[in-house]
PDB file of C-alpha atoms in Angstrom:
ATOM      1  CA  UNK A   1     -15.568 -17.664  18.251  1.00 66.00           C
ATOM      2  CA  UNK A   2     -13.057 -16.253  20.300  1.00 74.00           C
ATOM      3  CA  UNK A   3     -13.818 -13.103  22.509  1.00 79.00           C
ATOM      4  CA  UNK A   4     -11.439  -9.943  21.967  1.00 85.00           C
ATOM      5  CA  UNK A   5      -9.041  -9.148  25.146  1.00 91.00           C
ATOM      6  CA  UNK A   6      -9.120  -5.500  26.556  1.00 91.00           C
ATOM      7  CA  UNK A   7      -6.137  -4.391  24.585  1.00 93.00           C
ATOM      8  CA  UNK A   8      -8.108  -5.353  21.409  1.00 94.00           C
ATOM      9  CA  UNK A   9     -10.823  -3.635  22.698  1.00 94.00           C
ATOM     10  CA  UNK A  10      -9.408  -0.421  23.367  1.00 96.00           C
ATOM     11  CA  UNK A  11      -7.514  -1.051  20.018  1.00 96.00           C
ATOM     12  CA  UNK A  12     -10.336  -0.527  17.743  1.00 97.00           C
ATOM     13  CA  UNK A  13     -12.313   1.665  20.068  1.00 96.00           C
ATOM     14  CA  UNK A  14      -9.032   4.189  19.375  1.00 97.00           C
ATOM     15  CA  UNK A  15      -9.380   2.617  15.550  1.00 97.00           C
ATOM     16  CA  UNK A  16     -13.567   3.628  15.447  1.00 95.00           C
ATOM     17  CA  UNK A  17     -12.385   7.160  16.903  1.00 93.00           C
ATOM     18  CA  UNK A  18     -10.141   7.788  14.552  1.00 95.00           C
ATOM     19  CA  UNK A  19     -11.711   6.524  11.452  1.00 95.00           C
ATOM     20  CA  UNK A  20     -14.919   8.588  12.806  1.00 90.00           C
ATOM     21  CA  UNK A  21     -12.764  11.681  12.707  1.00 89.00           C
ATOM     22  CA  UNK A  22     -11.439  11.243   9.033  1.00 93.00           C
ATOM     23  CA  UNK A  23     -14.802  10.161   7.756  1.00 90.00           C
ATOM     24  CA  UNK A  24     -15.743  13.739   9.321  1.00 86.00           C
ATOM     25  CA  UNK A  25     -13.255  15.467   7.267  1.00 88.00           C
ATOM     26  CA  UNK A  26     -13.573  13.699   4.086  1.00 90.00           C
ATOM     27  CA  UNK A  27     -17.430  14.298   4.618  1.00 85.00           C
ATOM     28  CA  UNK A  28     -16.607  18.049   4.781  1.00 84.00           C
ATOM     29  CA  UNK A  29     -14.111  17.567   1.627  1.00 89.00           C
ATOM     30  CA  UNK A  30     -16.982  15.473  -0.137  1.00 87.00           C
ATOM     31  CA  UNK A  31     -14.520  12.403  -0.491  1.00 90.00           C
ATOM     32  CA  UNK A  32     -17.499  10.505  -0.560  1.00 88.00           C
ATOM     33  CA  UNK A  33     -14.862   7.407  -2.451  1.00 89.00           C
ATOM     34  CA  UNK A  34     -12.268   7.781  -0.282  1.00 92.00           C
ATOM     35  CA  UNK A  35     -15.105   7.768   2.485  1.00 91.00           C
ATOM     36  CA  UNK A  36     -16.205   4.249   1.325  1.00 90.00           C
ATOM     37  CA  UNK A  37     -12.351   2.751   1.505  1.00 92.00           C
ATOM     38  CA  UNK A  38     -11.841   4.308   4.544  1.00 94.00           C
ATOM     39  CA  UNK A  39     -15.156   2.915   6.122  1.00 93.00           C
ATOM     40  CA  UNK A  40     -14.788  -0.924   4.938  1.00 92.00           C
ATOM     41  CA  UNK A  41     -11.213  -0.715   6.403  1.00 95.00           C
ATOM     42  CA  UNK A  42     -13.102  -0.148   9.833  1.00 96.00           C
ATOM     43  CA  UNK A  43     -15.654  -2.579   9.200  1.00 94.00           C
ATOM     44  CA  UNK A  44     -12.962  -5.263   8.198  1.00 95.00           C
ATOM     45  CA  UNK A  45     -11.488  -4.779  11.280  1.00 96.00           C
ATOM     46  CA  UNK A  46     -15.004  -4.651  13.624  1.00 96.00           C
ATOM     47  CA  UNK A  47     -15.551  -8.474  12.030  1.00 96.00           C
ATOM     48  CA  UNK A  48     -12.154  -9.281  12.791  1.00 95.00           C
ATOM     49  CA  UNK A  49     -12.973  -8.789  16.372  1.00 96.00           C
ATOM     50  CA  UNK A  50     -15.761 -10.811  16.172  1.00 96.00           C
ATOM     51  CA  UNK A  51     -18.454  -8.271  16.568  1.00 97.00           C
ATOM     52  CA  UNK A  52     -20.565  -8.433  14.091  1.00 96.00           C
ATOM     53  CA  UNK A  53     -20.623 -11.205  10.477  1.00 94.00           C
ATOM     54  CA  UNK A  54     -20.480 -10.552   7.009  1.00 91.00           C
ATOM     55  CA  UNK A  55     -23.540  -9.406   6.782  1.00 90.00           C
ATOM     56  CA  UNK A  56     -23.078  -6.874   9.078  1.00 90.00           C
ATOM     57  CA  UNK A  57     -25.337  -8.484  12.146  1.00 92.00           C
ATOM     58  CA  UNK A  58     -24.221  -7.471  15.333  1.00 95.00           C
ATOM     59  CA  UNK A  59     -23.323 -10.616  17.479  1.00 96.00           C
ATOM     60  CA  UNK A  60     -22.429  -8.558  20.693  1.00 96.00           C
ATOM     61  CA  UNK A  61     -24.327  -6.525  23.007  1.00 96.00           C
ATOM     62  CA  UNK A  62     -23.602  -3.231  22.387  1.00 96.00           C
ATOM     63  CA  UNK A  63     -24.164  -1.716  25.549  1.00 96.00           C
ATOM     64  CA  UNK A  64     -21.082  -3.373  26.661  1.00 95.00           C
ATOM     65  CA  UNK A  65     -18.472  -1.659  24.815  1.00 95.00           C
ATOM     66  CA  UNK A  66     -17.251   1.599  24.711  1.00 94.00           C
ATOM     67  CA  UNK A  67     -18.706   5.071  23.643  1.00 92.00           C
ATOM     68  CA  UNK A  68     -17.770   4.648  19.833  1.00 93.00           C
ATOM     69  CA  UNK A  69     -17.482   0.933  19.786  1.00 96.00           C
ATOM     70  CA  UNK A  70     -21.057   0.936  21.088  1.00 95.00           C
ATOM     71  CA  UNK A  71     -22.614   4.144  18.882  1.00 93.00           C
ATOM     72  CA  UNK A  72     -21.120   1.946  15.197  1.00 94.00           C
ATOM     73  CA  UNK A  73     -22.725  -0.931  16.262  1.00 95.00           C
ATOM     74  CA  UNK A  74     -26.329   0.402  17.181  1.00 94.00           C
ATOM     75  CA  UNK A  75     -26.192   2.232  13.820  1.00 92.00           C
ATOM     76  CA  UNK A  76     -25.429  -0.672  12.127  1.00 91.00           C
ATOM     77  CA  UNK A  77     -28.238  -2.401  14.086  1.00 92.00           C
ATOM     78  CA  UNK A  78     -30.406   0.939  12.916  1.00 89.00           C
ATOM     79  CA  UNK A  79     -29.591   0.345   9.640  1.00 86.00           C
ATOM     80  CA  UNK A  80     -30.434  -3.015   8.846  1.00 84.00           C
ATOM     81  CA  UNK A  81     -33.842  -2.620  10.701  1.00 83.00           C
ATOM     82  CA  UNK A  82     -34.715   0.474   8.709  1.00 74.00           C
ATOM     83  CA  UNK A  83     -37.364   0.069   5.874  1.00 67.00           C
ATOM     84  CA  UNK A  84     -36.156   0.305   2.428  1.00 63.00           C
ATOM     85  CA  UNK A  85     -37.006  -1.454  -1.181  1.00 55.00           C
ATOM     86  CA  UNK A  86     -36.878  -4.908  -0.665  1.00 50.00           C
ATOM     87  CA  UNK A  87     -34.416  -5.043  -3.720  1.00 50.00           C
ATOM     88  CA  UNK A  88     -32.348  -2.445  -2.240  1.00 57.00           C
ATOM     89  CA  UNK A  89     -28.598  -3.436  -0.638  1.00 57.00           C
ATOM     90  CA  UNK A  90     -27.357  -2.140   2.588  1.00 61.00           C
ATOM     91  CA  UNK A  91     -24.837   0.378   1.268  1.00 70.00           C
ATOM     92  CA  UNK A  92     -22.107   1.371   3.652  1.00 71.00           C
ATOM     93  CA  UNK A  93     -23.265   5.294   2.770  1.00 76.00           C
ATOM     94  CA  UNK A  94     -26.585   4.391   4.568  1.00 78.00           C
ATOM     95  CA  UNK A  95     -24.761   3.049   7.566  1.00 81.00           C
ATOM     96  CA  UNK A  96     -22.156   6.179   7.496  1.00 79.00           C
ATOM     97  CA  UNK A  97     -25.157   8.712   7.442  1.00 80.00           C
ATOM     98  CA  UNK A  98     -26.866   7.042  10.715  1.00 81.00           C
ATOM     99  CA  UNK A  99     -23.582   6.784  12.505  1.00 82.00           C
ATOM    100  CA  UNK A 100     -21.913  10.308  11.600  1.00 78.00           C
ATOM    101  CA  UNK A 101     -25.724  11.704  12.912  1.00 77.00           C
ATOM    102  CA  UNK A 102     -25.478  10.056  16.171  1.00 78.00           C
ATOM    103  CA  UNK A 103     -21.780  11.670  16.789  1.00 77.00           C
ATOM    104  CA  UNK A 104     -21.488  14.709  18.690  1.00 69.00           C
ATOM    105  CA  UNK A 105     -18.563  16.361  16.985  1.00 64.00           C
ATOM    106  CA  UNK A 106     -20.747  15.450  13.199  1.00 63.00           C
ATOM    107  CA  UNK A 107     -23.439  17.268  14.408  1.00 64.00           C
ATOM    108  CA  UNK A 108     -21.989  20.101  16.363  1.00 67.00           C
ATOM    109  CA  UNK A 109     -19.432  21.349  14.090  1.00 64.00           C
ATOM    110  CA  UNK A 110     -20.310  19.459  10.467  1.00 61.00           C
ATOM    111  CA  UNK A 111     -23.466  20.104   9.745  1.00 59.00           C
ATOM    112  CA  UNK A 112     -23.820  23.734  11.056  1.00 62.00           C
ATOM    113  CA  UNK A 113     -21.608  24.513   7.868  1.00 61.00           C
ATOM    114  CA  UNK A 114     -23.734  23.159   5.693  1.00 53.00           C
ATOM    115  CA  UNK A 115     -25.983  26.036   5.558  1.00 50.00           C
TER     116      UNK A 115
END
């Protein structure tokens, strides 16, 4: 397994932050499809840095990696430990509610509107 260099790093943390952001507004839009696409793209792109398998484990620490980098992969960490029917997949919806909760700008200026 090879280990991503800083540029690749800061790469996809740039990549996280601006997938978070559209996820935000298609959230807002209800693009709930579009959401999905959008969402696997990132995810395709988190494995391809070696971070976590196709099954979605984390195989980094994520306390060593940046703000965004590090929030994705604790709620995908989150996810996967939560308790749900034993029949039930991971869904990537489950994994984009947990994440979009644990950002700042999702919480602050999303979900206010809501009601």
């Amino acid at each position: 397994m090879t280990h991503p260099t800083t540029d690749q790093l800061q790469a996809l943390e740039a990549e996280i932050t601006h997938t978070l952001h559209t996820l935000i507004d298609l959230e807002f839009e209800e693009a709930y499809s579009e959401m999905s696409t959008q969402f696997a793209k990132l995810l395709a792109s988190v494995q391809a840095a070696n971070l976590i398998d196709y099954k979605l484990d984390v195989l980094v620490n994520p306390e060593l990696f940046a703000t965004e980098t590090q929030i994705l992969l604790k709620s995908l960490i989150e996810a996967k430990t939560r308790p749900n029917n034993r029949h039930r997949l991971l869904t990537h919806r489950m994994i984009l509610k947990i994440w979009l909760r644990k950002n700042q700008r999702f919480t602050n200026e999303y979900l206010p509107q809501m009601f």
